[in-house]
Short mmCIF file of N, CA and C in Angstrom, two decimals:
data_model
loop_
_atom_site.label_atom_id
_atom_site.label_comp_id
_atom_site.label_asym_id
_atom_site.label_seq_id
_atom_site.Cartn_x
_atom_site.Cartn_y
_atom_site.Cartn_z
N UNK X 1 15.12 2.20 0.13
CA UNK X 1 15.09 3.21 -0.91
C UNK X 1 14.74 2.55 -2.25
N UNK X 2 13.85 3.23 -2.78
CA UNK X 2 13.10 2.16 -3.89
C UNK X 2 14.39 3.15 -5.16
N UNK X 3 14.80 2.64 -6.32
CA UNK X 3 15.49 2.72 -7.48
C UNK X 3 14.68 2.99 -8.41
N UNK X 4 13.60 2.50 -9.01
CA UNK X 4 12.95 3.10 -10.09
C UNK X 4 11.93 4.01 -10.10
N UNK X 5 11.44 4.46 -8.62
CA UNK X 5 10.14 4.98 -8.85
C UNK X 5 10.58 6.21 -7.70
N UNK X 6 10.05 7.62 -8.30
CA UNK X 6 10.30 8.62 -7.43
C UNK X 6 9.37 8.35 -6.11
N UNK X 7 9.44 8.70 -4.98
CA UNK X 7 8.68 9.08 -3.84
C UNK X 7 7.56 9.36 -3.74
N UNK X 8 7.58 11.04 -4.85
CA UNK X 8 5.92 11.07 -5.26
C UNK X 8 5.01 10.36 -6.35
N UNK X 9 5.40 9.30 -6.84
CA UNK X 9 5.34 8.75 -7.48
C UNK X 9 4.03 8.05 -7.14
N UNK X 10 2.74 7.59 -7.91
CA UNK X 10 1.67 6.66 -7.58
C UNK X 10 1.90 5.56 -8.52
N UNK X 11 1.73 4.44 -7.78
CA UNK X 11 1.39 3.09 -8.20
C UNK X 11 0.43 2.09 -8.02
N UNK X 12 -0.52 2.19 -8.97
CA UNK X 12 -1.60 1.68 -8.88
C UNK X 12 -1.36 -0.02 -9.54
N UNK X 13 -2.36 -0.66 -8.50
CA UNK X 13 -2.24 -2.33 -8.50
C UNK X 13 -3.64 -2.74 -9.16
N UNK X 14 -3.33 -3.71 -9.65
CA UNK X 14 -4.80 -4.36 -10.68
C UNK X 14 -5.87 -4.25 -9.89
N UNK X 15 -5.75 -4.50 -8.37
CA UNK X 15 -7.63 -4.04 -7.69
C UNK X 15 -7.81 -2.67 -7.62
N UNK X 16 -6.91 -1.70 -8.08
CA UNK X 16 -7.86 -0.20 -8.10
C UNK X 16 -7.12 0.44 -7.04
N UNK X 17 -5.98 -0.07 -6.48
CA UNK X 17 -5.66 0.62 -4.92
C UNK X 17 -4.48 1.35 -5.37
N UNK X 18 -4.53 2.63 -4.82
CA UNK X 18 -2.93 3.34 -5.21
C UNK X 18 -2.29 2.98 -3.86
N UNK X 19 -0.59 3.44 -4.06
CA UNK X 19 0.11 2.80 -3.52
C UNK X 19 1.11 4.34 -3.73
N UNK X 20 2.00 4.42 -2.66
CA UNK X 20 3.32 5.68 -2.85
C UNK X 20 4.65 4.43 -2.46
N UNK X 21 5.29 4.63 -3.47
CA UNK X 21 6.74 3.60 -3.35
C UNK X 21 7.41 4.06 -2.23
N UNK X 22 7.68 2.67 -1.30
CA UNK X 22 8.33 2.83 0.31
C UNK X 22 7.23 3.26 1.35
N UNK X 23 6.13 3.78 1.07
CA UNK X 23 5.00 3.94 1.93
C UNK X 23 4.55 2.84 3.01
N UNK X 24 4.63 1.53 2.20
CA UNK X 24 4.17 0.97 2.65
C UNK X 24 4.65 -0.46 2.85
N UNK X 25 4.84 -1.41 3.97
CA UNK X 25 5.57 -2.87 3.71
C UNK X 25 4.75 -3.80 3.13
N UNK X 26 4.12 -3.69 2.88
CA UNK X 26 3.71 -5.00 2.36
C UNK X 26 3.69 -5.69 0.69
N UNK X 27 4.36 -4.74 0.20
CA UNK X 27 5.16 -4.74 -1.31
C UNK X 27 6.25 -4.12 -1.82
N UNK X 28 6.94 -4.99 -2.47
CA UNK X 28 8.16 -4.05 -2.73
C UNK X 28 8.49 -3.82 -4.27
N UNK X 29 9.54 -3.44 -4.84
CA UNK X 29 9.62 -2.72 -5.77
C UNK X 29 9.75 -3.63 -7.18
N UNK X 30 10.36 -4.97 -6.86
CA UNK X 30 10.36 -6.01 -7.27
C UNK X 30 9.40 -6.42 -7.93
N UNK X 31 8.43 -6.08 -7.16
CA UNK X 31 7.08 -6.23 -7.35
C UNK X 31 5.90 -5.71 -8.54
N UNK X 32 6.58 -4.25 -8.67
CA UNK X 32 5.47 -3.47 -9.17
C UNK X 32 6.32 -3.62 -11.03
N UNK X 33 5.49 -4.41 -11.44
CA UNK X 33 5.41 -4.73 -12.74
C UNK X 33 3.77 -4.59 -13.72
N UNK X 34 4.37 -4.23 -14.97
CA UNK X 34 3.02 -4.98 -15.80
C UNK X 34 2.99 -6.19 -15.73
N UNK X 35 1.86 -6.64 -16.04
CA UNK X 35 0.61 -6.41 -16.38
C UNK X 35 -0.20 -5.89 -14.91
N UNK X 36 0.08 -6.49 -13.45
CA UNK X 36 -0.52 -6.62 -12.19
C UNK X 36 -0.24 -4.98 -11.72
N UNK X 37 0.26 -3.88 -12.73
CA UNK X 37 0.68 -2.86 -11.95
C UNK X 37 0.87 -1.55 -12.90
N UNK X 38 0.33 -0.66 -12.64
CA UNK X 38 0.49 0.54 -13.08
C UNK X 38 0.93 1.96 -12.73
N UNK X 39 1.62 2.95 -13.44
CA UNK X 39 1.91 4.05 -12.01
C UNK X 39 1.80 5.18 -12.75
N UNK X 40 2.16 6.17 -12.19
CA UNK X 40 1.97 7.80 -12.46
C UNK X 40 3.51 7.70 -12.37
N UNK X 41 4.34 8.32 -12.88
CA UNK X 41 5.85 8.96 -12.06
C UNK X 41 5.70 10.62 -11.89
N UNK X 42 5.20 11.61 -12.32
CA UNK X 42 4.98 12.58 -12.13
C UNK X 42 3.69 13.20 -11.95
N UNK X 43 2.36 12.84 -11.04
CA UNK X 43 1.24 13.17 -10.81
C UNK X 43 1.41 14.29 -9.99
N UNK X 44 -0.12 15.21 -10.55
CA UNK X 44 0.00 16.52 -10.22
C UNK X 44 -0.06 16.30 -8.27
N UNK X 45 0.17 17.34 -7.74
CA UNK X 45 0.61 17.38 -6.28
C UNK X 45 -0.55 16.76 -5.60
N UNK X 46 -1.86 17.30 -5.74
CA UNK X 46 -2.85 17.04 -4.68
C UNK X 46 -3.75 15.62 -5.44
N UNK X 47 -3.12 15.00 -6.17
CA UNK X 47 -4.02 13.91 -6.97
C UNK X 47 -4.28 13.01 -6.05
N UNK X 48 -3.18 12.18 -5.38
CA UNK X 48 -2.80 11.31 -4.49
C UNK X 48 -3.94 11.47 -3.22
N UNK X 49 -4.30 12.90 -2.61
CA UNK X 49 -5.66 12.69 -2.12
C UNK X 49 -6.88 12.97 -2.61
N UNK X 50 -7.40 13.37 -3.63
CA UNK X 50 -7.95 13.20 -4.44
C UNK X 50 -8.29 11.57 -4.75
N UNK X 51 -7.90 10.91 -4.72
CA UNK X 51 -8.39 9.50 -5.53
C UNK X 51 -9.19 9.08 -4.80
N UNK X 52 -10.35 8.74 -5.69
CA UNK X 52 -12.49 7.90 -5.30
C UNK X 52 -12.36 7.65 -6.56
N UNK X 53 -13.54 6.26 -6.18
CA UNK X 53 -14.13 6.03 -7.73
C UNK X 53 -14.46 7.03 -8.17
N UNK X 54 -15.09 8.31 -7.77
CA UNK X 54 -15.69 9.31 -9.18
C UNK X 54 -14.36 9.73 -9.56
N UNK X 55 -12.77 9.74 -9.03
CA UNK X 55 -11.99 10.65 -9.19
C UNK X 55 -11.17 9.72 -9.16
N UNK X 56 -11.06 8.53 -10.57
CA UNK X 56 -9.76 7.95 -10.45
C UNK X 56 -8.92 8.33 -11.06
N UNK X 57 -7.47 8.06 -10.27
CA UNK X 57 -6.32 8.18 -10.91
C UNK X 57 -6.02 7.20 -12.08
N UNK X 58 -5.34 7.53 -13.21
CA UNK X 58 -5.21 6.49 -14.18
C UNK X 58 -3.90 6.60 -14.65
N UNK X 59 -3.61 4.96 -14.90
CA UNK X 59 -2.03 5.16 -15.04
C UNK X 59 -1.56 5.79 -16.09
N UNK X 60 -0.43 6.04 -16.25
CA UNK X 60 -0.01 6.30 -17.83
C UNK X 60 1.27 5.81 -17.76
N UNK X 61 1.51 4.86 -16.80
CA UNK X 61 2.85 4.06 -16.87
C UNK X 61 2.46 2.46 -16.40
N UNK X 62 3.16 1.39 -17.43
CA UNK X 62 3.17 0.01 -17.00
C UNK X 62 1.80 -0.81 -17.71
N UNK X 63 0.86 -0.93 -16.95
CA UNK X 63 -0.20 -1.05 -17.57
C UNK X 63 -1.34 0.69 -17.29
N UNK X 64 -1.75 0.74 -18.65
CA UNK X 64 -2.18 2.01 -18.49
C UNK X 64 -3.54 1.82 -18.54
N UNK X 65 -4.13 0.54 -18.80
CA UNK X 65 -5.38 0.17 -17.91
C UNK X 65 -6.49 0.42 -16.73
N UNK X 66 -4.83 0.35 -16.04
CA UNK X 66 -5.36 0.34 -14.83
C UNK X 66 -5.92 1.81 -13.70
N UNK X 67 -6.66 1.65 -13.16
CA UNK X 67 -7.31 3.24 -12.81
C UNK X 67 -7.26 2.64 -11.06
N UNK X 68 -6.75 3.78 -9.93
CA UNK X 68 -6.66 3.92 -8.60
C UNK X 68 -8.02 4.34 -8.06
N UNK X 69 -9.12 4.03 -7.42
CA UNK X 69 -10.49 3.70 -7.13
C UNK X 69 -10.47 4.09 -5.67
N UNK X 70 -8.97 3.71 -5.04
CA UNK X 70 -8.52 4.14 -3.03
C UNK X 70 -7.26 3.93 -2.88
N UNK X 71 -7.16 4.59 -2.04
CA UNK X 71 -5.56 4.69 -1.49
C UNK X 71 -5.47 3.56 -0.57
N UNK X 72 -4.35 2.77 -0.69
CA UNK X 72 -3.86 2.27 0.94
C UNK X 72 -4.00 2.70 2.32
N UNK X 73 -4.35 1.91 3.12
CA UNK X 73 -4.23 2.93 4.01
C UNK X 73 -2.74 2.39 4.83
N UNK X 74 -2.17 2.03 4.65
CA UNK X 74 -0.93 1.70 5.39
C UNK X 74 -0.02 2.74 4.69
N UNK X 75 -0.08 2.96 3.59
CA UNK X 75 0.29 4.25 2.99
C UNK X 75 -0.30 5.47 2.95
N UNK X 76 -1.37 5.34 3.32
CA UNK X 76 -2.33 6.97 3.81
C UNK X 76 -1.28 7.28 5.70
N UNK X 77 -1.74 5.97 6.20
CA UNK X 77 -1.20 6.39 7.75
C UNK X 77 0.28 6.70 8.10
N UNK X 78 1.26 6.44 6.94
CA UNK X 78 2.88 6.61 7.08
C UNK X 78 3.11 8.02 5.48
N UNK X 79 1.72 8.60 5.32
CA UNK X 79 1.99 9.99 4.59
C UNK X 79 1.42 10.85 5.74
N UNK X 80 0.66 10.44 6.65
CA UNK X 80 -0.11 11.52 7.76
C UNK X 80 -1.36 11.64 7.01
N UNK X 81 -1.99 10.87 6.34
CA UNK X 81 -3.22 11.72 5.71
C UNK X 81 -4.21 10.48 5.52
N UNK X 82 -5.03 10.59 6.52
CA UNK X 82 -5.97 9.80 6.87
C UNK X 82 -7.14 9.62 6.60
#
């Protein structure tokens, strides 16, 4: 159970990849800091599939730099949405 970041929550990483907190193992919460990390905490519902380069997500939390370009897919395949 991640502590700082809601569920629906996006977290985007310095290469452009969004991320949903607990989605996925291969990072943990520890983890998701500025500068290497940026997030949404309240993004509108359908954004999360929505995200392509023409349609990036952009943070407005952490580093607000940073813009989501693709989803994970280890976190696409443990939301069902492929």
């Amino acid at each position: 159970m991640w502590r700082t970041f809601p569920g629906h929550a996006i977290l985007i990483k310095q290469n452009g990849k969004a991320h949903v907190p607990g989605a996925c193992d291969h990072m943990t919460e520890d983890e998701v800091l500025p500068p290497r990390w940026g997030w949404i905490i309240d993004p509108p519902p359908a954004l999360w599939g929505d995200i392509q380069e023409s349609n990036p997500a952009i943070a407005t939390g952490g580093n607000t730099g940073l813009r989501a370009v693709s989803r994970c897919q280890d976190c696409m395949g443990s939301l069902g949405n492929t």
